[in-house]
Structures are given as structure tokens and as C-alpha cells.
Amino acid sequence: MSDMKLAVMGAGGRMGGALIRAINEMPNAVLVAAIDRDGVPAIGQDSGVLSGIGENGIPVSSDLEAGLDACDGVIDFTVPQASVELSKKVAAHNCIQVIGTTGCTAEEDAQIAASGANATIVKSGNMSLGINLLAVLVEQAAAALQASDFDLEVLEMHHKHKVDAPSGTALLLGEAAAKGRGIDLADNSVRTRDGITGAREEGTIGFATLRGGSVIGDHSVILAGGGERIELSHSAQDRSLFATGAVRAALWGHGKPAGLYSMRDVLGL
């Protein structure tokens, strides 16, 4: 089987560089396009040099259409609006889309889901094996430990440059907990606490967000009961684990029928 030809969106950024390195190291995957928006300093520069793997002859370009024409799949860790617009284009170019973008609104998620009717799309708040396994464990724990006995909180910390909160991973874990409890997260989540808030409402799922320094991603789900507490945690040490997971998702999705898939599908969880 020939190598899967991949394009990277946001190729001039930190995650773009990690994706280019991951593709370079992954069997059966090859980089054919490095794409970024007009005006970024990376435009015109060699994407291999920028990512630290050495010259590869693929300059960072703002020509999205040419990049989509050249690839079998595009890996997209950008911003919600860009991911939505890209999802509308991939079917026409006969390529798949892997989305690691976080911070999407419910409307933006719905638009991406609608694109999945005609295109193969893999979207996840986190591409790592560990986090997706953690989500399964959280769902099981939430189902086993009832809300009347155990309060559930999601705590996350990221670097100071992260712009969305709670993180996509925190929401992924919150959704897993809500699924385990058989409730809707949107109707049962508490995102902020300030001032005289009153007692904690039974059955809610709380989120706490920390930002600072260069933390790549720390997440904990806390189940607090009377006289005991259970914590399920994950700490990301290197951005490469997200990049590697995204490339694996692209390889998994190659040839799959149109649909919106998750990393649970990719990992068989």
C-alpha cells in the first residue's frame, strides 16, 4: 500500500511543527503540504527546517486549495471557524480531515457533524491514547458511583497561551462522566464559582481551570464522597503524543466511509 499523503494546517505553529515531525517518523505517512494563513512569518519557509527535521523541500503555503488537491488527508489543529470551513471543503477534494481543534461552540460542532454526512472526519478534544482510556474509566466510575454519594469535579491546567477554557480535554472527560451518569452535560455543568454560591447542587459536574507557565496539559477527575476521594489523572509531558495520535487517526480513517468519528473509534475503545 502506498504512503498516505498528508497536509498540515497551521504548519507554522508549535502544534504544526509537532505534526510535521510525527509524520516524518510515522511509517506509511508522508507530508505533501504545509498550510498556514496569509501573513504569518512562516509563509515561504521550508516546513522541515521550521519543525526541526531538516530541509524537506515543502514550503509553508497559504494555498489551501492546492494543498487539499495534493493530499489524502489534512490534520487540523487550528481555530474553530477555520476547522468548520475546512470541513465543508474536504469532501469535494476527496480527502479526510482530522480535527484536534478545541473551543468549538455547539453550533460549530453541529456544522462539523453535518459535514460528516459527506466526508470522513475524525474529531477529538484530545488525540492521546492515555486521555481516551481515562475517559472510558471516568465513564465507568461515574456510572458506578452515584451522584447522591459522590460529587464529580474536573480540574485542568494548561500553559498561559491557551485561549479556550475549559479545555477540550476537560470537556471530553466531562462528557464521559455525564454519559456514565445518564445526564446531559450542558444542563448539569458548573463552569464558574465566585462569591456566595450556596451549597453544591447534587448531580452537577464542576470544572476548574488553571493557566500558567509552559504546562502542556494536566487533567484530573475527582469523585469526592463522604470520607473518601478518588482521583483519576493524566499528565501530558510532550506535545508529540497528540501529534502521533492525530497521524494514527489519519491512517485509520483513510478509506473509511463518510462519517464523524472520534478517537474512541480509532483506538477501539
Coordinates of C-alpha atoms in Angstrom, one line a residue:
M1 CA 0.0 0.0 0.0
S2 CA 1.3 3.4 -0.9
D3 CA 2.0 6.0 1.8
M4 CA -0.9 8.2 2.9
K5 CA -0.3 11.8 1.7
L6 CA -0.9 14.3 4.5
A7 CA -1.3 18.0 4.7
V8 CA -0.8 20.0 8.0
M9 CA -2.9 23.1 8.8
G10 CA -1.3 25.7 11.0
A11 CA 2.1 24.4 9.9
G12 CA 4.0 27.4 11.2
G13 CA 2.8 27.0 14.8
R14 CA 4.1 24.8 17.7
M15 CA 1.5 22.1 17.1
G16 CA 2.1 22.3 13.3
G17 CA 5.8 21.6 13.9
A18 CA 5.0 18.6 16.1
L19 CA 2.7 17.2 13.4
I20 CA 5.3 17.5 10.8
R21 CA 7.8 15.7 13.0
A22 CA 5.3 13.0 13.7
I23 CA 4.5 12.4 10.0
N24 CA 8.2 12.3 9.3
E25 CA 8.6 9.5 11.9
M26 CA 5.4 7.5 11.1
P27 CA 5.5 4.6 8.7
N28 CA 3.1 4.8 5.8
A29 CA 2.6 8.6 6.1
V30 CA 4.2 11.3 4.1
L31 CA 3.9 15.1 4.2
V32 CA 2.9 16.7 0.9
A33 CA 1.6 20.1 2.0
A34 CA 2.2 22.6 4.9
I35 CA -0.5 25.2 5.1
D36 CA -1.0 28.3 7.1
R37 CA -2.8 31.6 6.8
D38 CA -1.6 34.6 4.9
G39 CA 0.7 37.0 6.8
V40 CA 2.3 34.6 9.2
P41 CA 6.1 34.7 9.3
A42 CA 6.4 31.0 8.3
I43 CA 4.9 31.5 4.8
G44 CA 7.5 30.6 2.2
Q45 CA 9.9 29.0 4.7
D46 CA 10.8 25.3 4.5
S47 CA 8.5 23.4 6.8
G48 CA 11.1 20.8 7.6
V49 CA 13.6 23.4 8.8
L50 CA 10.9 25.1 10.9
S51 CA 9.9 21.9 12.5
G52 CA 13.5 20.8 13.3
I53 CA 13.8 17.8 11.0
G54 CA 15.9 19.5 8.3
E55 CA 15.1 20.7 4.9
N56 CA 12.3 18.8 3.2
G57 CA 11.5 20.9 0.2
I58 CA 7.9 21.7 1.3
P59 CA 7.5 25.4 1.9
V60 CA 4.7 26.7 4.2
S61 CA 2.0 28.0 1.9
S62 CA -1.3 29.8 2.2
D63 CA -2.7 28.0 -0.9
L64 CA -5.3 25.8 0.8
E65 CA -6.9 24.5 -2.4
A66 CA -3.6 23.3 -3.8
G67 CA -2.8 21.6 -0.5
L68 CA -6.1 19.8 -0.4
D69 CA -5.8 18.7 -4.0
A70 CA -2.4 17.1 -3.2
C71 CA -3.3 15.2 -0.1
D72 CA -5.3 12.2 1.1
G73 CA -5.9 13.7 4.5
V74 CA -5.5 17.0 6.3
I75 CA -4.6 17.3 10.0
D76 CA -6.1 20.4 11.6
F77 CA -5.2 21.9 15.0
T78 CA -6.2 25.5 14.3
V79 CA -9.2 27.6 15.4
P80 CA -12.9 26.7 15.4
Q81 CA -14.0 28.8 12.4
A82 CA -11.2 27.6 10.2
S83 CA -12.0 24.0 11.1
V84 CA -15.6 24.4 10.3
E85 CA -14.8 26.0 6.9
L86 CA -12.3 23.3 6.1
S87 CA -14.9 20.6 7.0
K88 CA -17.1 22.0 4.2
K89 CA -14.2 21.6 1.6
V90 CA -12.7 18.2 2.3
A91 CA -15.4 16.1 0.6
A92 CA -15.0 17.9 -2.6
H93 CA -11.3 17.2 -2.6
N94 CA -11.7 13.6 -1.7
C95 CA -9.6 13.8 1.4
I96 CA -10.3 13.2 5.1
Q97 CA -10.0 15.6 8.0
V98 CA -8.5 15.0 11.4
I99 CA -9.6 17.8 13.8
G100 CA -7.8 18.4 17.1
T101 CA -9.1 22.0 17.3
T102 CA -10.7 22.8 20.7
G103 CA -13.0 25.6 21.8
C104 CA -15.8 24.9 19.3
T105 CA -19.3 26.1 20.2
A106 CA -22.3 23.8 20.0
E107 CA -23.2 25.4 16.7
E108 CA -19.7 24.9 15.3
D109 CA -19.7 21.2 16.4
A110 CA -23.1 20.8 14.7
Q111 CA -21.7 22.2 11.4
I112 CA -18.7 19.8 11.5
A113 CA -21.1 17.0 12.2
A114 CA -23.2 18.0 9.2
S115 CA -20.1 17.9 7.1
G116 CA -19.5 14.3 8.3
A117 CA -22.5 13.3 6.1
N118 CA -20.3 13.7 3.1
A119 CA -16.8 13.5 4.4
T120 CA -14.7 11.3 6.7
I121 CA -13.9 13.4 9.7
V122 CA -12.1 12.3 12.9
K123 CA -12.6 14.9 15.7
S124 CA -11.5 14.7 19.4
G125 CA -10.8 17.0 22.2
N126 CA -7.6 15.0 22.8
M127 CA -5.7 12.6 20.5
S128 CA -3.7 10.7 23.1
L129 CA -4.3 7.1 24.0
G130 CA -4.0 7.8 27.7
I131 CA -6.6 10.5 27.8
N132 CA -9.1 8.4 25.8
L133 CA -8.5 5.5 28.0
L134 CA -9.0 7.8 31.0
A135 CA -12.4 8.9 29.5
V136 CA -13.5 5.3 29.4
L137 CA -12.5 4.9 33.1
V138 CA -14.3 8.1 34.1
E139 CA -17.5 7.0 32.4
Q140 CA -17.3 3.7 34.2
A141 CA -16.5 5.3 37.6
A142 CA -19.3 7.9 37.2
A143 CA -21.8 5.1 36.4
A144 CA -20.7 3.0 39.4
L145 CA -20.5 5.8 41.9
Q146 CA -23.9 7.6 42.1
A147 CA -24.3 11.3 42.3
S148 CA -26.1 11.0 45.6
D149 CA -22.9 9.7 47.1
F150 CA -20.1 11.2 45.0
D151 CA -19.6 14.7 43.7
L152 CA -17.7 15.0 40.5
E153 CA -15.2 17.7 39.6
V154 CA -12.9 18.1 36.5
L155 CA -9.7 20.1 37.1
E156 CA -7.3 21.1 34.3
M157 CA -4.2 23.2 33.9
H158 CA -2.5 24.4 30.7
H159 CA 0.1 26.9 29.6
K160 CA -0.5 30.6 29.7
H161 CA -1.0 30.9 26.0
K162 CA -4.1 28.7 25.8
V163 CA -7.1 30.7 24.7
D164 CA -10.1 28.4 25.5
A165 CA -11.5 27.2 28.8
P166 CA -12.4 24.7 29.9
S167 CA -10.0 22.7 27.7
G168 CA -11.3 20.4 25.0
T169 CA -9.9 17.5 27.0
A170 CA -11.7 18.7 30.2
L171 CA -15.0 18.8 28.3
L172 CA -14.3 15.3 26.8
L173 CA -13.9 14.0 30.3
G174 CA -17.0 15.9 31.5
E175 CA -19.0 14.3 28.6
A176 CA -17.7 10.9 29.6
A177 CA -18.8 11.5 33.2
A178 CA -22.2 12.8 32.1
K179 CA -22.7 9.7 29.9
G180 CA -21.8 7.5 32.8
R181 CA -24.4 9.3 34.9
G182 CA -27.0 9.3 32.1
I183 CA -27.3 13.1 32.1
D184 CA -26.8 16.0 29.7
L185 CA -23.5 17.9 30.4
A186 CA -24.8 21.2 29.1
D187 CA -27.6 21.2 31.7
N188 CA -25.5 20.0 34.6
S189 CA -22.1 21.6 34.4
V190 CA -20.8 24.4 36.7
R191 CA -18.1 26.4 35.0
T192 CA -17.5 29.2 37.5
R193 CA -17.8 29.8 41.2
D194 CA -17.5 33.2 42.7
G195 CA -18.9 34.9 45.8
I196 CA -21.7 33.4 47.9
T197 CA -22.6 30.5 45.6
G198 CA -24.6 28.4 48.1
A199 CA -24.1 24.7 48.7
R200 CA -23.0 22.5 45.8
E201 CA -26.0 21.2 43.8
E202 CA -26.2 17.4 43.8
G203 CA -25.5 15.8 40.4
T204 CA -23.7 18.7 38.9
I205 CA -20.3 18.3 37.2
G206 CA -17.9 21.1 38.2
F207 CA -15.0 22.5 36.1
A208 CA -11.9 24.3 37.4
T209 CA -9.4 25.9 35.1
L210 CA -5.8 26.8 35.8
R211 CA -3.4 28.6 33.4
G212 CA 0.3 29.3 33.7
G213 CA 3.8 28.7 32.6
S214 CA 4.5 26.1 30.0
V215 CA 2.2 23.3 31.2
I216 CA 1.3 21.1 28.2
G217 CA -1.8 19.6 29.8
D218 CA -2.7 18.2 33.3
H219 CA -6.2 16.8 33.9
S220 CA -7.9 15.2 36.9
V221 CA -11.4 13.9 37.5
I222 CA -12.2 13.9 41.2
L223 CA -15.0 11.9 42.7
A224 CA -15.5 13.1 46.3
G225 CA -17.7 11.1 48.6
G226 CA -18.3 11.1 52.4
G227 CA -14.9 10.2 53.9
E228 CA -13.2 9.2 50.7
R229 CA -12.0 10.7 47.4
I230 CA -11.0 9.1 44.1
E231 CA -8.8 10.9 41.6
L232 CA -8.2 9.8 38.0
S233 CA -5.5 11.8 36.4
H234 CA -3.4 12.3 33.3
S235 CA -0.3 14.5 32.7
A236 CA 0.9 15.3 29.2
Q237 CA 4.7 15.6 29.1
D238 CA 5.2 16.3 25.4
R239 CA 3.1 17.7 22.6
S240 CA 4.3 14.8 20.4
L241 CA 1.8 12.4 21.9
F242 CA -1.1 14.5 20.5
A243 CA 0.6 14.7 17.1
T244 CA 1.3 11.0 17.0
G245 CA -2.3 10.2 17.8
A246 CA -3.5 12.6 15.1
V247 CA -1.4 10.9 12.5
R248 CA -2.6 7.5 13.6
A249 CA -6.1 8.8 13.3
A250 CA -5.5 9.9 9.8
L251 CA -4.1 6.5 8.8
W252 CA -7.0 4.8 10.5
G253 CA -9.5 7.0 8.6
H254 CA -8.0 6.5 5.2
G255 CA -10.7 4.7 3.1
K256 CA -13.3 4.8 5.9
P257 CA -16.9 5.8 4.8
A258 CA -18.1 9.3 5.4
G259 CA -19.0 10.0 9.0
L260 CA -17.9 11.8 12.1
Y261 CA -15.6 9.6 14.2
S262 CA -13.8 10.0 17.5
M263 CA -10.5 8.8 18.9
R264 CA -12.5 6.1 20.7
D265 CA -13.4 4.7 17.3
V266 CA -9.7 4.9 16.2
L267 CA -8.5 3.2 19.3
G268 CA -11.3 0.6 19.5
L269 CA -12.4 1.9 22.9

